[in-house]
Amino acid sequence: MLRDTFDEAAELYDRARPRYPTALVDELAGRVGLGPGVRVLEIGPGTGQLTVPLARLGCDVTAVELGPALAAVARRNLRGFHRARVEVAEFERWPLPRDPFDVVVCATAFHWIDPAVRVVKAARALGPDGVLALVTTHHVAGGSTDFFARVQSCYERWDPATPPGLRASDEADVATDTGELERWGDVTSYRFAQEITYSTREYIDVLLTYSGHRALDTPARRGLLGCVEELIETRHAGSITKRYLHELLLTRRASDGDR
């Protein structure tokens, strides 16, 4: 499965993947009331990009990670936070503890969880008035716009699944589909953008953490990355800037009907 590919590059994932904006973490903490003693279940923490900020707030964090290598790096990053622990398991099959959680969090991973299970099981994990908090991440127009227009020729050459003429969407046109959450309760959304400048090597490392790139056969992946590298070096002076849009989605458990 594609979601298994992340575990093959756990150290790279930890080094290359962007952290979440401080403003997003602050908004989450303020809206939900995160702090010492608050029980948090995190689904798919990766190497702890959001787990570490949650642990710094003093929360009692249980993070359920599918990949053992990712989990090992997350545990290393959480060393010293004695209220945080990482379990290696598929969330779909992980046995829920008897004591409910105050908050269930999933950052840029909910789309990997079985749609037949994810919302229902998150609801079962929560106590009365518990909150499900999702973070989604989108690449949007901005940053080095010329580069992202030119680089499509690399993808069209080396990845046959690439739609011709593909371009990043404007931020105003991007929104996460919240239909399955709205069937459970009202959803509030908060948006946070950040731009990150990467050297050629740093950007190649980011691409090597994406499941679609890792799933390419070796000649195609090498050809694609070589094309991207050459473009950054020859046309963009060795660095490019990428714009991300993060959405924080909050919905509160309204009743005990799903437990």
PDB file of C-alpha atoms in Angstrom:
ATOM      1  CA  MET A   1       0.000   0.000   0.000  1.00  0.00           C
ATOM      2  CA  LEU A   2       1.142   3.557  -0.687  1.00  0.00           C
ATOM      3  CA  ARG A   3       0.826   4.553   2.957  1.00  0.00           C
ATOM      4  CA  ASP A   4       3.467   1.954   3.837  1.00  0.00           C
ATOM      5  CA  THR A   5       6.095   3.758   1.741  1.00  0.00           C
ATOM      6  CA  PHE A   6       6.636   6.489   4.331  1.00  0.00           C
ATOM      7  CA  ASP A   7       8.187   4.026   6.749  1.00  0.00           C
ATOM      8  CA  GLU A   8      10.959   3.288   4.226  1.00  0.00           C
ATOM      9  CA  ALA A   9      12.314   6.826   4.664  1.00  0.00           C
ATOM     10  CA  ALA A  10      11.641   7.640   8.315  1.00  0.00           C
ATOM     11  CA  GLU A  11      14.806   9.660   8.961  1.00  0.00           C
ATOM     12  CA  LEU A  12      14.371  11.597   5.725  1.00  0.00           C
ATOM     13  CA  TYR A  13      10.706  12.198   6.530  1.00  0.00           C
ATOM     14  CA  ASP A  14      11.680  13.631   9.896  1.00  0.00           C
ATOM     15  CA  ARG A  15      14.320  15.898   8.401  1.00  0.00           C
ATOM     16  CA  ALA A  16      12.464  17.097   5.299  1.00  0.00           C
ATOM     17  CA  ARG A  17       8.780  17.371   6.115  1.00  0.00           C
ATOM     18  CA  PRO A  18       7.606  20.860   7.171  1.00  0.00           C
ATOM     19  CA  ARG A  19       6.548  21.530  10.734  1.00  0.00           C
ATOM     20  CA  TYR A  20       3.164  23.080  11.381  1.00  0.00           C
ATOM     21  CA  PRO A  21       2.894  26.853  11.884  1.00  0.00           C
ATOM     22  CA  THR A  22       3.022  28.011  15.492  1.00  0.00           C
ATOM     23  CA  ALA A  23      -0.207  29.944  14.898  1.00  0.00           C
ATOM     24  CA  LEU A  24      -1.985  26.689  14.002  1.00  0.00           C
ATOM     25  CA  VAL A  25      -0.806  24.960  17.173  1.00  0.00           C
ATOM     26  CA  ASP A  26      -1.804  27.998  19.247  1.00  0.00           C
ATOM     27  CA  GLU A  27      -5.258  28.077  17.629  1.00  0.00           C
ATOM     28  CA  LEU A  28      -5.757  24.382  18.292  1.00  0.00           C
ATOM     29  CA  ALA A  29      -4.619  24.717  21.902  1.00  0.00           C
ATOM     30  CA  GLY A  30      -6.836  27.731  22.532  1.00  0.00           C
ATOM     31  CA  ARG A  31      -9.963  26.402  20.850  1.00  0.00           C
ATOM     32  CA  VAL A  32      -9.776  22.962  22.426  1.00  0.00           C
ATOM     33  CA  GLY A  33      -8.195  23.870  25.756  1.00  0.00           C
ATOM     34  CA  LEU A  34      -5.079  21.761  25.476  1.00  0.00           C
ATOM     35  CA  GLY A  35      -2.817  21.613  28.474  1.00  0.00           C
ATOM     36  CA  PRO A  36      -1.616  19.415  31.353  1.00  0.00           C
ATOM     37  CA  GLY A  37      -3.827  16.434  31.974  1.00  0.00           C
ATOM     38  CA  VAL A  38      -5.775  16.649  28.711  1.00  0.00           C
ATOM     39  CA  ARG A  39      -5.966  13.198  27.111  1.00  0.00           C
ATOM     40  CA  VAL A  40      -5.078  13.307  23.409  1.00  0.00           C
ATOM     41  CA  LEU A  41      -5.144  10.487  20.880  1.00  0.00           C
ATOM     42  CA  GLU A  42      -3.133  11.224  17.742  1.00  0.00           C
ATOM     43  CA  ILE A  43      -3.701   9.126  14.634  1.00  0.00           C
ATOM     44  CA  GLY A  44      -0.740   8.733  12.265  1.00  0.00           C
ATOM     45  CA  PRO A  45       1.828  11.003  13.941  1.00  0.00           C
ATOM     46  CA  GLY A  46       4.622  10.209  11.500  1.00  0.00           C
ATOM     47  CA  THR A  47       7.801  11.256  13.277  1.00  0.00           C
ATOM     48  CA  GLY A  48       6.020  13.713  15.573  1.00  0.00           C
ATOM     49  CA  GLN A  49       5.627  16.920  13.568  1.00  0.00           C
ATOM     50  CA  LEU A  50       2.528  17.770  15.627  1.00  0.00           C
ATOM     51  CA  THR A  51       3.077  15.337  18.495  1.00  0.00           C
ATOM     52  CA  VAL A  52       6.027  17.243  19.913  1.00  0.00           C
ATOM     53  CA  PRO A  53       4.118  20.561  20.170  1.00  0.00           C
ATOM     54  CA  LEU A  54       1.228  18.703  21.851  1.00  0.00           C
ATOM     55  CA  ALA A  55       3.638  17.127  24.312  1.00  0.00           C
ATOM     56  CA  ARG A  56       5.192  20.524  25.059  1.00  0.00           C
ATOM     57  CA  LEU A  57       1.753  21.702  26.143  1.00  0.00           C
ATOM     58  CA  GLY A  58       1.746  18.997  28.815  1.00  0.00           C
ATOM     59  CA  CYS A  59      -0.968  16.833  27.242  1.00  0.00           C
ATOM     60  CA  ASP A  60      -1.202  13.104  27.917  1.00  0.00           C
ATOM     61  CA  VAL A  61      -0.598  11.972  24.335  1.00  0.00           C
ATOM     62  CA  THR A  62      -1.109   8.501  22.910  1.00  0.00           C
ATOM     63  CA  ALA A  63       0.074   8.408  19.290  1.00  0.00           C
ATOM     64  CA  VAL A  64      -0.813   5.437  17.083  1.00  0.00           C
ATOM     65  CA  GLU A  65       1.590   5.048  14.156  1.00  0.00           C
ATOM     66  CA  LEU A  66       1.460   2.335  11.481  1.00  0.00           C
ATOM     67  CA  GLY A  67       5.175   2.376  10.599  1.00  0.00           C
ATOM     68  CA  PRO A  68       7.659   0.971  13.122  1.00  0.00           C
ATOM     69  CA  ALA A  69      10.562   3.059  11.763  1.00  0.00           C
ATOM     70  CA  LEU A  70       8.494   6.254  11.890  1.00  0.00           C
ATOM     71  CA  ALA A  71       7.382   5.356  15.404  1.00  0.00           C
ATOM     72  CA  ALA A  72      10.998   4.840  16.500  1.00  0.00           C
ATOM     73  CA  VAL A  73      11.951   8.334  15.304  1.00  0.00           C
ATOM     74  CA  ALA A  74       8.851   9.793  16.957  1.00  0.00           C
ATOM     75  CA  ARG A  75       9.822   8.164  20.253  1.00  0.00           C
ATOM     76  CA  ARG A  76      13.290   9.664  19.939  1.00  0.00           C
ATOM     77  CA  ASN A  77      11.819  13.115  19.305  1.00  0.00           C
ATOM     78  CA  LEU A  78       9.534  12.707  22.318  1.00  0.00           C
ATOM     79  CA  ARG A  79      12.320  11.669  24.662  1.00  0.00           C
ATOM     80  CA  GLY A  80      11.891  13.627  27.871  1.00  0.00           C
ATOM     81  CA  PHE A  81       8.127  14.031  27.466  1.00  0.00           C
ATOM     82  CA  HIS A  82       6.982  11.393  29.919  1.00  0.00           C
ATOM     83  CA  ARG A  83       3.284  11.967  29.227  1.00  0.00           C
ATOM     84  CA  ALA A  84       3.627  11.019  25.555  1.00  0.00           C
ATOM     85  CA  ARG A  85       3.848   7.497  24.154  1.00  0.00           C
ATOM     86  CA  VAL A  86       3.826   5.989  20.684  1.00  0.00           C
ATOM     87  CA  GLU A  87       2.173   2.686  19.812  1.00  0.00           C
ATOM     88  CA  VAL A  88       2.827   0.799  16.579  1.00  0.00           C
ATOM     89  CA  ALA A  89      -0.492  -0.302  15.104  1.00  0.00           C
ATOM     90  CA  GLU A  90      -3.027   0.210  12.343  1.00  0.00           C
ATOM     91  CA  PHE A  91      -5.544   2.636  13.812  1.00  0.00           C
ATOM     92  CA  GLU A  92      -8.355   0.656  12.196  1.00  0.00           C
ATOM     93  CA  ARG A  93      -7.387  -2.419  14.274  1.00  0.00           C
ATOM     94  CA  TRP A  94      -6.001  -0.723  17.384  1.00  0.00           C
ATOM     95  CA  PRO A  95      -8.067  -1.598  20.477  1.00  0.00           C
ATOM     96  CA  LEU A  96      -9.462   1.540  22.072  1.00  0.00           C
ATOM     97  CA  PRO A  97      -8.621   1.921  25.763  1.00  0.00           C
ATOM     98  CA  ARG A  98     -11.445   1.935  28.294  1.00  0.00           C
ATOM     99  CA  ASP A  99     -10.864   5.538  29.351  1.00  0.00           C
ATOM    100  CA  PRO A 100     -12.041   8.010  26.691  1.00  0.00           C
ATOM    101  CA  PHE A 101      -9.936  10.798  25.222  1.00  0.00           C
ATOM    102  CA  ASP A 102     -10.683  14.501  25.359  1.00  0.00           C
ATOM    103  CA  VAL A 103      -9.314  15.152  21.870  1.00  0.00           C
ATOM    104  CA  VAL A 104      -8.552  13.030  18.802  1.00  0.00           C
ATOM    105  CA  VAL A 105      -6.039  14.651  16.442  1.00  0.00           C
ATOM    106  CA  CYS A 106      -4.862  13.645  12.978  1.00  0.00           C
ATOM    107  CA  ALA A 107      -2.466  15.823  10.958  1.00  0.00           C
ATOM    108  CA  THR A 108      -2.103  15.261   7.203  1.00  0.00           C
ATOM    109  CA  ALA A 109      -2.888  11.566   7.594  1.00  0.00           C
ATOM    110  CA  PHE A 110      -6.678  11.137   7.861  1.00  0.00           C
ATOM    111  CA  HIS A 111      -7.017  10.411   4.136  1.00  0.00           C
ATOM    112  CA  TRP A 112      -4.893   7.286   4.649  1.00  0.00           C
ATOM    113  CA  ILE A 113      -7.356   5.799   7.176  1.00  0.00           C
ATOM    114  CA  ASP A 114     -10.179   3.521   5.988  1.00  0.00           C
ATOM    115  CA  PRO A 115     -13.185   5.829   5.353  1.00  0.00           C
ATOM    116  CA  ALA A 116     -15.532   3.185   6.729  1.00  0.00           C
ATOM    117  CA  VAL A 117     -13.755   3.309  10.091  1.00  0.00           C
ATOM    118  CA  ARG A 118     -12.057   6.656  10.707  1.00  0.00           C
ATOM    119  CA  VAL A 119     -14.873   8.961  11.852  1.00  0.00           C
ATOM    120  CA  VAL A 120     -16.868   6.280  13.645  1.00  0.00           C
ATOM    121  CA  LYS A 121     -13.854   5.028  15.579  1.00  0.00           C
ATOM    122  CA  ALA A 122     -12.685   8.556  16.403  1.00  0.00           C
ATOM    123  CA  ALA A 123     -16.144   9.226  17.850  1.00  0.00           C
ATOM    124  CA  ARG A 124     -15.941   6.054  19.929  1.00  0.00           C
ATOM    125  CA  ALA A 125     -12.548   7.112  21.280  1.00  0.00           C
ATOM    126  CA  LEU A 126     -13.899  10.421  22.605  1.00  0.00           C
ATOM    127  CA  GLY A 127     -15.684  11.227  25.822  1.00  0.00           C
ATOM    128  CA  PRO A 128     -18.748  13.486  26.003  1.00  0.00           C
ATOM    129  CA  ASP A 129     -18.047  16.848  24.345  1.00  0.00           C
ATOM    130  CA  GLY A 130     -14.753  15.499  22.996  1.00  0.00           C
ATOM    131  CA  VAL A 131     -13.249  17.129  19.922  1.00  0.00           C
ATOM    132  CA  LEU A 132     -11.978  15.678  16.662  1.00  0.00           C
ATOM    133  CA  ALA A 133      -9.253  17.932  15.231  1.00  0.00           C
ATOM    134  CA  LEU A 134      -7.939  17.346  11.712  1.00  0.00           C
ATOM    135  CA  VAL A 135      -5.146  19.162   9.907  1.00  0.00           C
ATOM    136  CA  THR A 136      -4.999  18.980   6.118  1.00  0.00           C
ATOM    137  CA  THR A 137      -2.132  20.274   3.990  1.00  0.00           C
ATOM    138  CA  HIS A 138      -2.299  21.586   0.425  1.00  0.00           C
ATOM    139  CA  HIS A 139       0.305  22.877  -2.024  1.00  0.00           C
ATOM    140  CA  VAL A 140      -1.166  26.117  -3.359  1.00  0.00           C
ATOM    141  CA  ALA A 141      -0.154  28.745  -5.875  1.00  0.00           C
ATOM    142  CA  GLY A 142       2.559  31.058  -4.624  1.00  0.00           C
ATOM    143  CA  GLY A 143       6.240  30.998  -3.889  1.00  0.00           C
ATOM    144  CA  SER A 144       8.309  30.205  -6.986  1.00  0.00           C
ATOM    145  CA  THR A 145       5.396  30.214  -9.404  1.00  0.00           C
ATOM    146  CA  ASP A 146       7.602  30.057 -12.526  1.00  0.00           C
ATOM    147  CA  PHE A 147       9.328  26.944 -11.229  1.00  0.00           C
ATOM    148  CA  PHE A 148       6.093  25.110 -10.490  1.00  0.00           C
ATOM    149  CA  ALA A 149       4.823  25.911 -13.987  1.00  0.00           C
ATOM    150  CA  ARG A 150       8.049  24.732 -15.643  1.00  0.00           C
ATOM    151  CA  VAL A 151       8.462  21.602 -13.522  1.00  0.00           C
ATOM    152  CA  GLN A 152       5.264  20.104 -14.919  1.00  0.00           C
ATOM    153  CA  SER A 153       7.180  19.173 -18.051  1.00  0.00           C
ATOM    154  CA  CYS A 154       9.396  16.943 -15.870  1.00  0.00           C
ATOM    155  CA  TYR A 155       6.342  15.210 -14.434  1.00  0.00           C
ATOM    156  CA  GLU A 156       4.646  14.838 -17.809  1.00  0.00           C
ATOM    157  CA  ARG A 157       7.808  13.223 -19.156  1.00  0.00           C
ATOM    158  CA  TRP A 158       8.563  10.830 -16.306  1.00  0.00           C
ATOM    159  CA  ASP A 159       5.200  10.168 -14.627  1.00  0.00           C
ATOM    160  CA  PRO A 160       2.511   9.149 -17.126  1.00  0.00           C
ATOM    161  CA  ALA A 161      -0.222   9.692 -14.508  1.00  0.00           C
ATOM    162  CA  THR A 162       0.405  13.460 -14.547  1.00  0.00           C
ATOM    163  CA  PRO A 163      -2.491  15.409 -16.085  1.00  0.00           C
ATOM    164  CA  PRO A 164      -1.263  17.752 -18.839  1.00  0.00           C
ATOM    165  CA  GLY A 165      -1.015  21.420 -17.897  1.00  0.00           C
ATOM    166  CA  LEU A 166      -1.507  20.796 -14.197  1.00  0.00           C
ATOM    167  CA  ARG A 167      -1.109  23.913 -12.026  1.00  0.00           C
ATOM    168  CA  ALA A 168      -1.400  24.596  -8.284  1.00  0.00           C
ATOM    169  CA  SER A 169      -4.759  26.033  -7.261  1.00  0.00           C
ATOM    170  CA  ASP A 170      -5.215  29.484  -5.798  1.00  0.00           C
ATOM    171  CA  GLU A 171      -5.540  29.463  -2.032  1.00  0.00           C
ATOM    172  CA  ALA A 172      -9.084  30.883  -2.200  1.00  0.00           C
ATOM    173  CA  ASP A 173     -10.177  27.943  -4.351  1.00  0.00           C
ATOM    174  CA  VAL A 174      -8.863  25.239  -2.011  1.00  0.00           C
ATOM    175  CA  ALA A 175     -10.966  23.723   0.740  1.00  0.00           C
ATOM    176  CA  THR A 176     -11.053  20.304   2.365  1.00  0.00           C
ATOM    177  CA  ASP A 177     -14.217  18.292   1.769  1.00  0.00           C
ATOM    178  CA  THR A 178     -15.800  18.109   5.232  1.00  0.00           C
ATOM    179  CA  GLY A 179     -18.927  16.170   4.226  1.00  0.00           C
ATOM    180  CA  GLU A 180     -18.194  13.095   6.331  1.00  0.00           C
ATOM    181  CA  LEU A 181     -17.456  15.267   9.366  1.00  0.00           C
ATOM    182  CA  GLU A 182     -20.610  17.335   8.925  1.00  0.00           C
ATOM    183  CA  ARG A 183     -22.683  14.159   9.208  1.00  0.00           C
ATOM    184  CA  TRP A 184     -21.278  13.906  12.720  1.00  0.00           C
ATOM    185  CA  GLY A 185     -21.454  17.546  13.840  1.00  0.00           C
ATOM    186  CA  ASP A 186     -20.766  21.163  12.999  1.00  0.00           C
ATOM    187  CA  VAL A 187     -17.298  21.823  11.576  1.00  0.00           C
ATOM    188  CA  THR A 188     -15.246  24.972  12.051  1.00  0.00           C
ATOM    189  CA  SER A 189     -12.238  25.679   9.837  1.00  0.00           C
ATOM    190  CA  TYR A 190      -9.136  27.806  10.377  1.00  0.00           C
ATOM    191  CA  ARG A 191      -6.557  28.398   7.642  1.00  0.00           C
ATOM    192  CA  PHE A 192      -2.822  28.959   7.947  1.00  0.00           C
ATOM    193  CA  ALA A 193      -0.372  29.484   5.093  1.00  0.00           C
ATOM    194  CA  GLN A 194       3.399  29.295   5.157  1.00  0.00           C
ATOM    195  CA  GLU A 195       6.130  29.571   2.539  1.00  0.00           C
ATOM    196  CA  ILE A 196       9.319  27.551   2.859  1.00  0.00           C
ATOM    197  CA  THR A 197      12.456  28.122   0.784  1.00  0.00           C
ATOM    198  CA  TYR A 198      14.391  24.985  -0.136  1.00  0.00           C
ATOM    199  CA  SER A 199      17.824  24.447  -1.609  1.00  0.00           C
ATOM    200  CA  THR A 200      17.950  21.975  -4.487  1.00  0.00           C
ATOM    201  CA  ARG A 201      18.967  19.129  -2.184  1.00  0.00           C
ATOM    202  CA  GLU A 202      16.353  20.031   0.419  1.00  0.00           C
ATOM    203  CA  TYR A 203      13.582  20.070  -2.164  1.00  0.00           C
ATOM    204  CA  ILE A 204      14.646  16.731  -3.630  1.00  0.00           C
ATOM    205  CA  ASP A 205      14.542  15.346  -0.084  1.00  0.00           C
ATOM    206  CA  VAL A 206      10.981  16.630   0.333  1.00  0.00           C
ATOM    207  CA  LEU A 207       9.934  14.942  -2.903  1.00  0.00           C
ATOM    208  CA  LEU A 208      11.484  11.683  -1.732  1.00  0.00           C
ATOM    209  CA  THR A 209       9.037  11.650   1.206  1.00  0.00           C
ATOM    210  CA  TYR A 210       5.961  11.751  -1.063  1.00  0.00           C
ATOM    211  CA  SER A 211       4.261   8.411  -1.604  1.00  0.00           C
ATOM    212  CA  GLY A 212       3.619   9.022  -5.313  1.00  0.00           C
ATOM    213  CA  HIS A 213       7.284   9.753  -5.985  1.00  0.00           C
ATOM    214  CA  ARG A 214       8.429   6.749  -3.981  1.00  0.00           C
ATOM    215  CA  ALA A 215       5.994   4.501  -5.851  1.00  0.00           C
ATOM    216  CA  LEU A 216       7.545   5.294  -9.251  1.00  0.00           C
ATOM    217  CA  ASP A 217       9.853   2.640 -10.640  1.00  0.00           C
ATOM    218  CA  THR A 218      13.530   3.389 -10.123  1.00  0.00           C
ATOM    219  CA  PRO A 219      14.362   4.680 -13.644  1.00  0.00           C
ATOM    220  CA  ALA A 220      11.322   6.988 -13.691  1.00  0.00           C
ATOM    221  CA  ARG A 221      12.032   8.311 -10.197  1.00  0.00           C
ATOM    222  CA  ARG A 222      15.675   8.985 -11.034  1.00  0.00           C
ATOM    223  CA  GLY A 223      14.698  10.665 -14.288  1.00  0.00           C
ATOM    224  CA  LEU A 224      12.088  12.842 -12.607  1.00  0.00           C
ATOM    225  CA  LEU A 225      14.319  13.925  -9.738  1.00  0.00           C
ATOM    226  CA  GLY A 226      17.221  14.593 -12.100  1.00  0.00           C
ATOM    227  CA  CYS A 227      14.980  16.788 -14.242  1.00  0.00           C
ATOM    228  CA  VAL A 228      13.751  18.712 -11.179  1.00  0.00           C
ATOM    229  CA  GLU A 229      17.283  19.134  -9.884  1.00  0.00           C
ATOM    230  CA  GLU A 230      18.556  20.448 -13.200  1.00  0.00           C
ATOM    231  CA  LEU A 231      15.674  22.920 -13.445  1.00  0.00           C
ATOM    232  CA  ILE A 232      16.315  24.373  -9.973  1.00  0.00           C
ATOM    233  CA  GLU A 233      20.036  24.626 -10.553  1.00  0.00           C
ATOM    234  CA  THR A 234      19.963  26.106 -14.052  1.00  0.00           C
ATOM    235  CA  ARG A 235      16.842  28.294 -13.983  1.00  0.00           C
ATOM    236  CA  HIS A 236      16.325  29.164 -10.313  1.00  0.00           C
ATOM    237  CA  ALA A 237      19.808  29.731  -8.868  1.00  0.00           C
ATOM    238  CA  GLY A 238      19.723  26.665  -6.643  1.00  0.00           C
ATOM    239  CA  SER A 239      16.640  27.372  -4.518  1.00  0.00           C
ATOM    240  CA  ILE A 240      12.865  27.557  -4.771  1.00  0.00           C
ATOM    241  CA  THR A 241      10.014  28.550  -2.448  1.00  0.00           C
ATOM    242  CA  LYS A 242       6.912  26.442  -1.909  1.00  0.00           C
ATOM    243  CA  ARG A 243       3.639  27.704  -0.431  1.00  0.00           C
ATOM    244  CA  TYR A 244       1.581  25.442   1.823  1.00  0.00           C
ATOM    245  CA  LEU A 245      -1.956  25.912   3.081  1.00  0.00           C
ATOM    246  CA  HIS A 246      -2.853  24.093   6.306  1.00  0.00           C
ATOM    247  CA  GLU A 247      -6.490  23.791   7.351  1.00  0.00           C
ATOM    248  CA  LEU A 248      -7.431  23.070  10.963  1.00  0.00           C
ATOM    249  CA  LEU A 249     -10.862  21.434  11.138  1.00  0.00           C
ATOM    250  CA  LEU A 250     -12.645  21.059  14.470  1.00  0.00           C
ATOM    251  CA  THR A 251     -15.844  19.191  15.254  1.00  0.00           C
ATOM    252  CA  ARG A 252     -17.237  18.368  18.673  1.00  0.00           C
ATOM    253  CA  ARG A 253     -18.846  15.117  19.729  1.00  0.00           C
ATOM    254  CA  ALA A 254     -22.457  15.969  20.454  1.00  0.00           C
ATOM    255  CA  SER A 255     -23.819  12.869  22.184  1.00  0.00           C
ATOM    256  CA  ASP A 256     -23.080   9.383  23.474  1.00  0.00           C
ATOM    257  CA  GLY A 257     -24.881   7.760  20.548  1.00  0.00           C
ATOM    258  CA  ASP A 258     -21.725   6.572  18.797  1.00  0.00           C
ATOM    259  CA  ARG A 259     -20.018   4.960  21.775  1.00  0.00           C
TER     260      ARG A 259
END
